[in-house]
Coordinates of C-alpha atoms and ligand atoms in Angstrom, one line a residue:
M17 CA -19.6 14.3 2.7
K18 CA -16.1 15.9 2.8
L19 CA -14.2 15.2 -0.5
P20 CA -10.6 15.6 -1.3
R21 CA -9.8 18.3 -3.9
H22 CA -9.5 15.9 -6.9
L23 CA -13.1 14.7 -6.3
A24 CA -16.1 17.0 -6.9
I25 CA -19.8 16.9 -7.5
Q26 CA -21.1 18.8 -10.5
N27 CA -24.5 18.7 -12.1
G28 CA -25.4 15.7 -10.1
H29 CA -22.4 13.6 -11.1
L30 CA -19.2 12.6 -9.3
Y31 CA -16.1 13.9 -11.0
I32 CA -12.5 12.8 -10.5
N33 CA -9.7 15.0 -11.7
G34 CA -12.2 16.9 -13.8
Q35 CA -13.6 13.8 -15.4
D36 CA -17.2 12.7 -15.1
C37 CA -17.3 9.3 -13.5
V38 CA -20.6 8.4 -15.3
A39 CA -19.0 9.2 -18.7
L40 CA -16.0 7.1 -17.8
A41 CA -18.2 4.2 -16.8
E42 CA -20.0 4.5 -20.1
K43 CA -16.8 4.7 -22.1
Y44 CA -14.8 1.9 -20.4
G45 CA -17.6 -0.2 -18.9
T46 CA -17.9 -1.3 -15.4
P47 CA -16.5 -2.4 -13.0
L48 CA -13.7 0.2 -13.5
Y49 CA -10.9 1.5 -11.3
V50 CA -10.1 5.1 -12.0
T51 CA -7.0 6.8 -10.6
S52 CA -5.7 10.4 -10.4
E53 CA -2.0 10.4 -11.1
D54 CA -1.9 14.0 -10.1
R55 CA -3.1 13.1 -6.6
V56 CA -0.5 10.3 -6.1
V57 CA 2.3 12.6 -7.1
E58 CA 0.9 15.3 -4.8
Q59 CA 0.9 12.9 -1.8
F60 CA 4.5 11.8 -2.7
E61 CA 5.7 15.4 -2.9
N62 CA 4.0 16.1 0.5
Y63 CA 6.0 13.4 2.2
K64 CA 9.3 14.6 0.5
K65 CA 8.6 18.2 1.4
A66 CA 7.6 17.6 5.0
L67 CA 10.5 15.4 5.8
G68 CA 13.0 17.2 3.7
A69 CA 12.3 20.5 5.3
R70 CA 13.4 19.0 8.6
Y71 CA 16.2 16.7 7.7
P72 CA 18.4 16.9 4.5
K73 CA 18.9 13.2 3.8
V74 CA 15.5 11.7 3.1
Q75 CA 14.3 8.9 0.9
V76 CA 10.6 8.2 0.3
L77 CA 10.2 4.6 -0.8
Y78 CA 6.7 3.7 -2.2
A79 CA 5.3 0.5 -0.8
A80 CA 4.7 -1.2 -4.1
K81 CA 2.3 -3.8 -2.6
A82 CA -0.4 -1.1 -2.2
N83 CA -0.8 -0.7 -5.9
G84 CA 1.6 -2.3 -8.3
N85 CA 0.5 -0.8 -11.6
L86 CA 3.6 0.1 -13.6
A87 CA 2.1 3.5 -14.6
L88 CA 2.0 4.6 -11.0
L89 CA 5.5 3.3 -10.2
R90 CA 6.7 5.1 -13.3
A91 CA 5.1 8.4 -12.3
L92 CA 6.7 8.1 -8.9
A93 CA 10.1 6.9 -10.3
Q94 CA 10.2 10.1 -12.4
R95 CA 10.0 12.1 -9.2
G96 CA 12.8 10.3 -7.5
A97 CA 10.9 7.7 -5.5
G98 CA 12.3 4.4 -4.5
A99 CA 10.3 1.4 -3.4
D100 CA 9.8 -1.1 -0.7
V101 CA 9.4 -4.4 -2.6
F102 CA 8.2 -7.6 -1.0
S103 CA 8.7 -10.1 -3.8
S104 CA 10.7 -10.7 -6.9
G105 CA 7.6 -9.6 -8.8
E106 CA 7.5 -6.2 -7.1
L107 CA 11.3 -5.8 -7.6
H108 CA 10.8 -6.5 -11.3
L109 CA 8.1 -3.8 -11.4
A110 CA 10.2 -1.2 -9.6
L111 CA 13.2 -1.8 -11.9
D112 CA 11.0 -1.8 -15.0
A113 CA 9.5 1.5 -13.9
G114 CA 13.0 3.0 -13.9
M115 CA 13.6 3.2 -10.1
E116 CA 17.3 3.2 -9.1
P117 CA 18.5 0.0 -7.5
G118 CA 20.0 2.0 -4.7
R119 CA 16.6 3.4 -3.8
L120 CA 15.0 -0.1 -3.4
L121 CA 14.7 -2.2 -0.4
F122 CA 13.8 -5.9 -0.6
N123 CA 11.6 -6.6 2.5
G124 CA 9.9 -9.8 3.4
S125 CA 9.5 -12.4 6.2
S126 CA 9.7 -15.4 4.0
K127 CA 11.9 -14.8 1.0
T128 CA 12.4 -17.7 -1.4
P129 CA 15.9 -18.8 -2.5
G130 CA 15.0 -17.1 -5.9
D131 CA 14.1 -13.8 -4.2
L132 CA 17.5 -13.8 -2.4
K133 CA 19.4 -14.7 -5.6
L134 CA 17.7 -12.0 -7.6
A135 CA 18.3 -9.3 -4.9
V136 CA 22.0 -10.3 -4.9
E137 CA 22.3 -10.2 -8.7
K138 CA 20.6 -6.8 -9.0
S139 CA 22.6 -5.4 -6.1
I140 CA 19.4 -4.6 -4.1
R141 CA 19.6 -4.0 -0.3
V142 CA 17.8 -6.6 1.6
T143 CA 16.0 -6.3 5.0
V144 CA 16.8 -9.6 6.7
D145 CA 14.0 -11.1 8.9
S146 CA 15.9 -14.0 10.6
L147 CA 19.4 -15.4 11.2
D148 CA 18.5 -18.3 9.0
E149 CA 17.8 -15.9 6.2
L150 CA 21.0 -14.0 6.9
H151 CA 23.1 -17.1 6.3
Q152 CA 21.1 -18.1 3.2
L153 CA 21.7 -14.6 1.8
D154 CA 25.4 -14.7 2.7
A155 CA 25.7 -18.0 0.8
A156 CA 23.8 -16.5 -2.2
A157 CA 26.1 -13.5 -2.2
K158 CA 29.2 -15.7 -2.0
A159 CA 28.0 -17.8 -4.9
A160 CA 27.6 -14.6 -7.0
G161 CA 31.0 -13.2 -5.8
K162 CA 29.3 -10.2 -4.3
T163 CA 28.7 -8.3 -1.0
T164 CA 25.1 -7.6 -0.2
E165 CA 24.1 -4.7 2.0
I166 CA 21.4 -5.4 4.5
S167 CA 19.3 -4.0 7.3
F168 CA 17.5 -6.1 9.9
R169 CA 13.8 -5.7 10.5
V170 CA 13.3 -4.8 14.1
N171 CA 10.2 -6.1 15.9
P172 CA 9.6 -3.2 18.3
A173 CA 6.8 -5.0 20.2
L174 CA 4.4 -2.1 19.9
T175 CA 0.6 -2.4 20.2
V176 CA -1.0 -0.1 17.6
P177 CA -4.5 1.1 17.1
T178 CA -5.5 -0.7 13.9
H179 CA -7.1 -3.9 12.7
P180 CA -5.2 -6.9 14.3
K181 CA -4.5 -8.3 10.8
I182 CA -2.5 -5.3 9.8
A183 CA -0.6 -4.6 13.0
T184 CA 2.9 -5.8 12.1
G185 CA 5.1 -4.9 15.0
L186 CA 3.3 -6.7 17.9
A187 CA 5.5 -8.8 20.1
T188 CA 3.6 -11.8 18.7
S189 CA 3.8 -10.8 15.0
K190 CA 5.4 -12.9 12.4
F191 CA 7.6 -10.0 11.2
G192 CA 11.1 -9.1 12.3
I193 CA 13.6 -9.9 15.0
P194 CA 12.7 -9.0 18.7
H195 CA 14.4 -5.6 19.4
K196 CA 16.4 -7.0 22.3
D197 CA 18.0 -9.6 19.9
I198 CA 19.0 -7.0 17.3
P199 CA 22.5 -6.3 18.5
G200 CA 23.2 -10.0 18.4
A201 CA 21.9 -10.2 14.9
Y202 CA 24.3 -7.4 13.7
R203 CA 27.2 -9.2 15.4
E204 CA 26.3 -12.3 13.5
A205 CA 26.1 -10.3 10.3
L206 CA 29.6 -8.8 10.9
G207 CA 30.9 -12.4 10.9
C208 CA 29.4 -13.1 7.4
K209 CA 32.0 -12.5 4.7
N210 CA 29.6 -11.4 2.0
I211 CA 27.2 -9.3 4.0
M212 CA 27.5 -5.7 5.0
P213 CA 25.0 -4.4 7.6
V214 CA 24.2 -0.8 6.8
G215 CA 20.6 -0.2 7.8
L216 CA 17.9 -0.6 10.3
H217 CA 14.3 -1.2 9.4
C218 CA 10.9 -1.5 11.1
H219 CA 7.2 -1.4 10.2
I220 CA 4.6 -1.2 13.0
G221 CA 1.3 -1.6 11.1
S222 CA -1.0 0.0 8.6
Q223 CA -4.0 2.3 8.7
I224 CA -2.8 3.9 11.9
L225 CA -4.7 7.2 12.6
D226 CA -2.5 8.4 15.4
I227 CA 1.0 9.8 15.2
E228 CA 2.1 8.6 18.7
P229 CA 2.8 5.0 17.7
F230 CA 5.2 6.3 15.0
A231 CA 6.9 8.4 17.6
R232 CA 7.3 5.4 19.9
A233 CA 8.8 3.3 17.1
T234 CA 11.3 6.1 16.2
E235 CA 12.4 6.1 19.9
V236 CA 13.0 2.4 19.7
M237 CA 14.9 2.7 16.5
V238 CA 17.3 5.5 17.6
R239 CA 17.9 3.6 20.9
I240 CA 19.0 0.5 18.9
A241 CA 21.0 2.8 16.5
K242 CA 23.0 3.9 19.6
D243 CA 23.8 0.3 20.5
L244 CA 24.8 -0.5 16.9
T245 CA 27.0 2.6 16.6
S246 CA 28.8 1.6 19.7
M247 CA 29.5 -1.8 18.2
G248 CA 31.2 0.0 15.3
I249 CA 28.3 -0.5 12.8
Q250 CA 28.1 2.5 10.4
L251 CA 24.4 3.0 9.6
K252 CA 23.7 4.5 6.2
F253 CA 19.9 4.5 6.7
I254 CA 17.2 4.1 9.2
D255 CA 13.9 3.1 7.7
L256 CA 10.8 3.9 9.8
G257 CA 8.4 1.9 7.7
G258 CA 5.0 2.6 6.3
G259 CA 3.0 5.7 6.3
L260 CA -0.1 7.2 7.9
G261 CA -3.6 5.8 7.8
I262 CA -6.2 7.7 5.8
P263 CA -9.7 9.0 6.8
Y264 CA -11.9 6.3 5.2
R265 CA -14.8 7.8 7.2
H266 CA -14.6 11.2 5.5
D267 CA -16.7 13.1 8.1
T268 CA -15.4 11.6 11.3
D269 CA -11.9 10.2 10.9
P270 CA -8.9 12.4 11.7
Y271 CA -7.0 13.8 8.7
L272 CA -3.3 13.3 9.4
T273 CA -0.8 14.8 7.0
P274 CA 2.9 14.0 6.2
E275 CA 3.5 17.4 7.8
D276 CA 2.0 16.2 11.1
Y277 CA 4.1 13.0 10.8
A278 CA 7.3 14.8 10.1
A279 CA 6.8 17.4 12.8
R280 CA 6.5 14.7 15.5
V281 CA 8.9 12.0 14.2
V282 CA 11.8 13.9 12.8
P283 CA 12.8 15.8 16.0
I284 CA 13.0 12.4 17.8
F285 CA 15.0 11.0 15.0
K286 CA 17.4 13.9 14.9
E287 CA 17.9 14.0 18.7
G288 CA 18.6 10.3 18.6
I289 CA 21.1 10.3 15.8
E290 CA 22.9 13.4 17.2
A291 CA 23.4 11.5 20.4
C292 CA 25.0 8.7 18.4
G293 CA 27.1 11.2 16.4
I294 CA 25.8 9.8 13.1
T295 CA 23.9 11.2 10.1
P296 CA 22.2 8.2 8.4
E297 CA 19.5 8.7 5.7
L298 CA 15.9 8.8 7.0
W299 CA 13.8 6.4 4.9
V300 CA 10.0 6.0 5.0
E301 CA 7.8 3.5 3.1
P302 CA 4.3 4.8 2.7
G303 CA 1.9 2.9 0.6
R304 CA -1.7 3.6 1.5
S305 CA -1.4 7.3 2.1
L306 CA 0.2 7.8 -1.3
V307 CA -2.4 6.0 -3.4
A308 CA -5.6 5.2 -1.4
D309 CA -7.7 8.3 -2.0
S310 CA -6.4 8.7 -5.6
T311 CA -8.8 6.1 -6.8
V312 CA -12.5 5.3 -7.1
L313 CA -13.9 1.9 -8.0
L314 CA -17.0 2.4 -10.3
T315 CA -19.5 -0.3 -10.2
R316 CA -23.0 -0.6 -11.8
V317 CA -26.2 -1.6 -10.1
N318 CA -27.4 -4.9 -11.6
S319 CA -30.5 -5.1 -9.6
V320 CA -32.1 -3.8 -6.4
K321 CA -34.2 -5.8 -4.0
S322 CA -36.0 -5.5 -0.7
A323 CA -35.6 -8.6 1.5
H324 CA -35.2 -8.2 5.2
K325 CA -33.4 -5.0 4.1
R326 CA -32.7 -3.1 0.9
F327 CA -29.9 -4.5 -1.3
A328 CA -28.2 -2.9 -4.3
N329 CA -26.5 -5.8 -6.2
V330 CA -23.5 -4.4 -8.1
D331 CA -21.0 -5.8 -10.5
A332 CA -17.9 -5.4 -8.3
G333 CA -17.4 -7.5 -5.2
F334 CA -14.6 -8.8 -3.1
N335 CA -13.0 -10.2 -6.2
L336 CA -12.0 -6.6 -6.9
L337 CA -12.0 -5.0 -3.4
I338 CA -11.5 -7.4 -0.6
R339 CA -10.9 -4.9 2.2
P340 CA -14.5 -4.8 3.5
A341 CA -14.7 -8.6 3.6
M342 CA -11.2 -9.1 5.0
Y343 CA -10.8 -6.4 7.5
D344 CA -14.4 -5.1 8.0
A345 CA -13.0 -2.0 6.3
Y346 CA -15.3 1.0 5.7
H347 CA -15.3 2.7 2.3
E348 CA -17.5 5.7 1.5
V349 CA -19.9 5.1 -1.4
I350 CA -21.6 7.7 -3.6
A351 CA -24.3 7.2 -6.3
A352 CA -22.1 8.7 -9.1
N353 CA -25.0 9.6 -11.4
K354 CA -27.3 10.8 -8.6
A355 CA -24.8 12.6 -6.5
D356 CA -27.1 15.6 -5.9
S357 CA -30.1 13.5 -5.0
E358 CA -31.5 13.3 -1.5
P359 CA -30.1 10.2 0.3
T360 CA -33.4 8.7 1.5
T361 CA -32.9 4.9 1.7
D362 CA -30.5 2.6 3.6
Y363 CA -28.8 0.2 1.1
T364 CA -26.4 -2.6 1.6
V365 CA -24.2 -2.7 -1.5
T366 CA -23.4 -6.3 -2.4
G367 CA -21.1 -7.8 -5.0
P368 CA -21.6 -10.6 -7.5
I369 CA -19.6 -13.2 -5.5
C370 CA -21.2 -16.3 -4.1
E371 CA -20.5 -15.6 -0.5
S372 CA -22.5 -13.9 2.2
G373 CA -19.5 -11.8 3.2
D374 CA -19.4 -10.1 -0.3
L375 CA -20.6 -6.7 0.9
L376 CA -18.9 -3.5 -0.2
A377 CA -20.9 -1.3 2.2
T378 CA -23.5 -2.0 4.8
E379 CA -26.7 0.0 5.4
R380 CA -25.7 3.3 3.9
K381 CA -28.0 6.2 3.1
L382 CA -28.2 6.6 -0.6
P383 CA -30.7 8.0 -3.1
E384 CA -33.4 5.7 -4.4
L385 CA -31.4 3.3 -6.7
A386 CA -32.3 1.4 -9.9
A387 CA -30.6 -1.0 -12.2
G388 CA -28.0 0.8 -14.3
D389 CA -27.0 3.4 -11.6
I390 CA -23.3 3.8 -11.0
I391 CA -21.9 3.5 -7.5
A392 CA -18.4 4.9 -6.7
V393 CA -16.5 3.2 -4.0
L394 CA -14.0 5.8 -2.7
D395 CA -10.5 5.4 -1.4
A396 CA -10.0 2.2 -3.4
G397 CA -6.4 2.9 -4.6
A398 CA -4.5 1.0 -1.9
Y399 CA -4.8 -2.7 -1.5
G400 CA -7.7 -2.7 -4.0
F401 CA -6.7 -4.0 -7.4
A402 CA -3.5 -5.2 -5.8
M403 CA -5.5 -7.8 -3.8
S404 CA -8.0 -8.7 -6.5
S405 CA -8.6 -12.2 -7.8
Q406 CA -10.5 -14.1 -10.4
Y407 CA -12.8 -15.8 -7.9
N408 CA -16.0 -17.1 -9.4
S409 CA -14.1 -16.9 -12.7
R410 CA -14.8 -13.2 -13.1
P411 CA -12.2 -11.5 -15.2
R412 CA -10.5 -8.6 -13.4
C413 CA -11.6 -5.1 -14.6
P414 CA -9.6 -2.4 -16.4
E415 CA -7.8 0.5 -14.7
V416 CA -7.9 4.0 -16.0
L417 CA -5.3 6.7 -15.2
I418 CA -5.9 10.5 -15.4
R419 CA -3.2 13.1 -15.5
G420 CA -4.3 16.7 -16.0
S421 CA -7.0 16.4 -18.7
D422 CA -5.6 13.2 -20.2
V423 CA -7.3 9.9 -19.6
A424 CA -5.9 6.5 -20.6
L425 CA -6.1 2.9 -19.8
M426 CA -3.3 1.7 -17.5
R427 CA -4.5 -1.9 -17.5
R428 CA -6.9 -3.5 -19.9
G429 CA -9.7 -5.5 -18.5
E430 CA -9.3 -9.3 -18.5
T431 CA -11.5 -11.3 -20.9
L432 CA -13.0 -14.7 -20.4
S433 CA -10.0 -16.2 -22.3
D434 CA -7.7 -14.7 -19.7
I435 CA -9.4 -17.0 -17.2
T436 CA -8.3 -20.1 -19.0
A437 CA -5.1 -18.7 -20.5
T438 CA -2.8 -20.3 -17.9
M439 CA -4.6 -23.6 -17.5
E440 CA -3.1 -26.7 -19.0
R441 CA -4.8 -29.7 -20.4
P442 CA -3.4 -32.9 -18.7
P443 CA -2.2 -35.3 -21.4
W444 CA -4.7 -38.0 -20.4
Q445 CA -7.5 -35.5 -21.3
K446 CA -6.3 -34.9 -24.8
Ligands
LLP521 N1 6.5 -1.3 4.4 C1 6.3 -2.6 4.8 C2 7.4 -3.4 5.2 C3 5.0 -3.1 4.9 O1 4.8 -4.3 5.3 C4 3.9 -2.2 4.5 C5 2.5 -2.7 4.6 C6 4.2 -0.9 4.1 C7 5.5 -0.5 4.1 C8 3.2 0.1 3.7 O2 2.4 0.5 4.8 P1 1.2 1.6 4.6 O3 1.9 2.9 4.3 O4 0.4 1.2 3.4 O5 0.5 1.6 5.8 N2 -3.8 -5.1 2.9 C9 -4.0 -4.3 4.1 C10 -2.7 -3.5 4.4 C11 -1.5 -4.4 4.6 C12 -0.2 -3.6 4.9 C13 1.0 -4.5 5.0 N3 2.2 -3.9 5.0 C14 -5.2 -3.3 3.9 O6 -5.8 -3.4 2.9 O7 -5.5 -2.6 4.8

């Protein structure tokens, strides 16, 4: 199987960033998320370099929803990253990590009054998703005696090749304002005393393994920019949304790079803005492609059994990685302590959750397995821990970060008392 540079097989074991996964599983226990900080930084720099080489005013905003660990946000903040935040919680994380408020964008299709108030207070730009929200934000800004800069989220009505649950710019999607209604929305914003419209935002979907949909979206965006410019709006930024999909199927999926993205999208962007006579910043908001392949989820085989097929029952399930159950997502799996052994047997790798859909991988050729073996689930860094739960009252596992030859916890594992920590005893039960 093709592996990215930070993963390697040595002496029969899987290594990540020079660290033996089997030794990490022994030291920290399983299940365990292990992330290479170096890889995340490398991917961020790849975006900055590819875009920056073609256009001087570029901002890369990390989509914090993909993996909200402060250690990762901090590493990215130190390199000048901003963030797409989708909740007060994500805003809190981004600020705590040291990201500059001017490099943050508060997105969301259903912001709470509290979200709007916090964005105003912290002077964070907001992507507005409806006229109702626009007027609520205007009122919140007025109450605080401030002016809030906004963009609108464009729904470009684009069909994209990805799972329907993560296509976000379909005409029928819940996100954004139909592209034909966008000029009217900006007109409305110009009438709001405490709102300053300065940007344009879109997001067409995630895990897209084709550059063309991004090119189409860019065309829509610069077309709208032209209308807005002729209305007298001065656009400070155009945000083209999330990043590329990643090759979850290592041997058959296409490998798209930020360079491929920039080479196709930036010329369309430049031609469009030159036609308007403007020079806004170009923003992108990658999540998955920055963090997905940086991380493996290590899980131990509890038992194996042959029923109608061969099962390896492991200690991580959709409580820790919901993507296979939720989107029928494919993740490569490797027997981390038998990585050199002949894959002879088809195994379905199942988690400890009381649901038939709790399968991490279905019918994969692996070496003969036994209780105690360590399975590494690859590409688990995006929407992995971030979407975890305590379902079946299983404490969430720890997360380990590696930089160079340094290894440290970036989140401790939860304990059984963390399960009950937020529960209250109703007075009549005292
Ligand atoms: N910006 C906005 C406004 C978004 O809604 C998203 C993702 C991103 C940026 C980042 O997109 P990316 O570069 O990661 O494709 N949980 C799903 C993915 C949901 C993505 C939702 N929005 C999964 O595990 O596949």
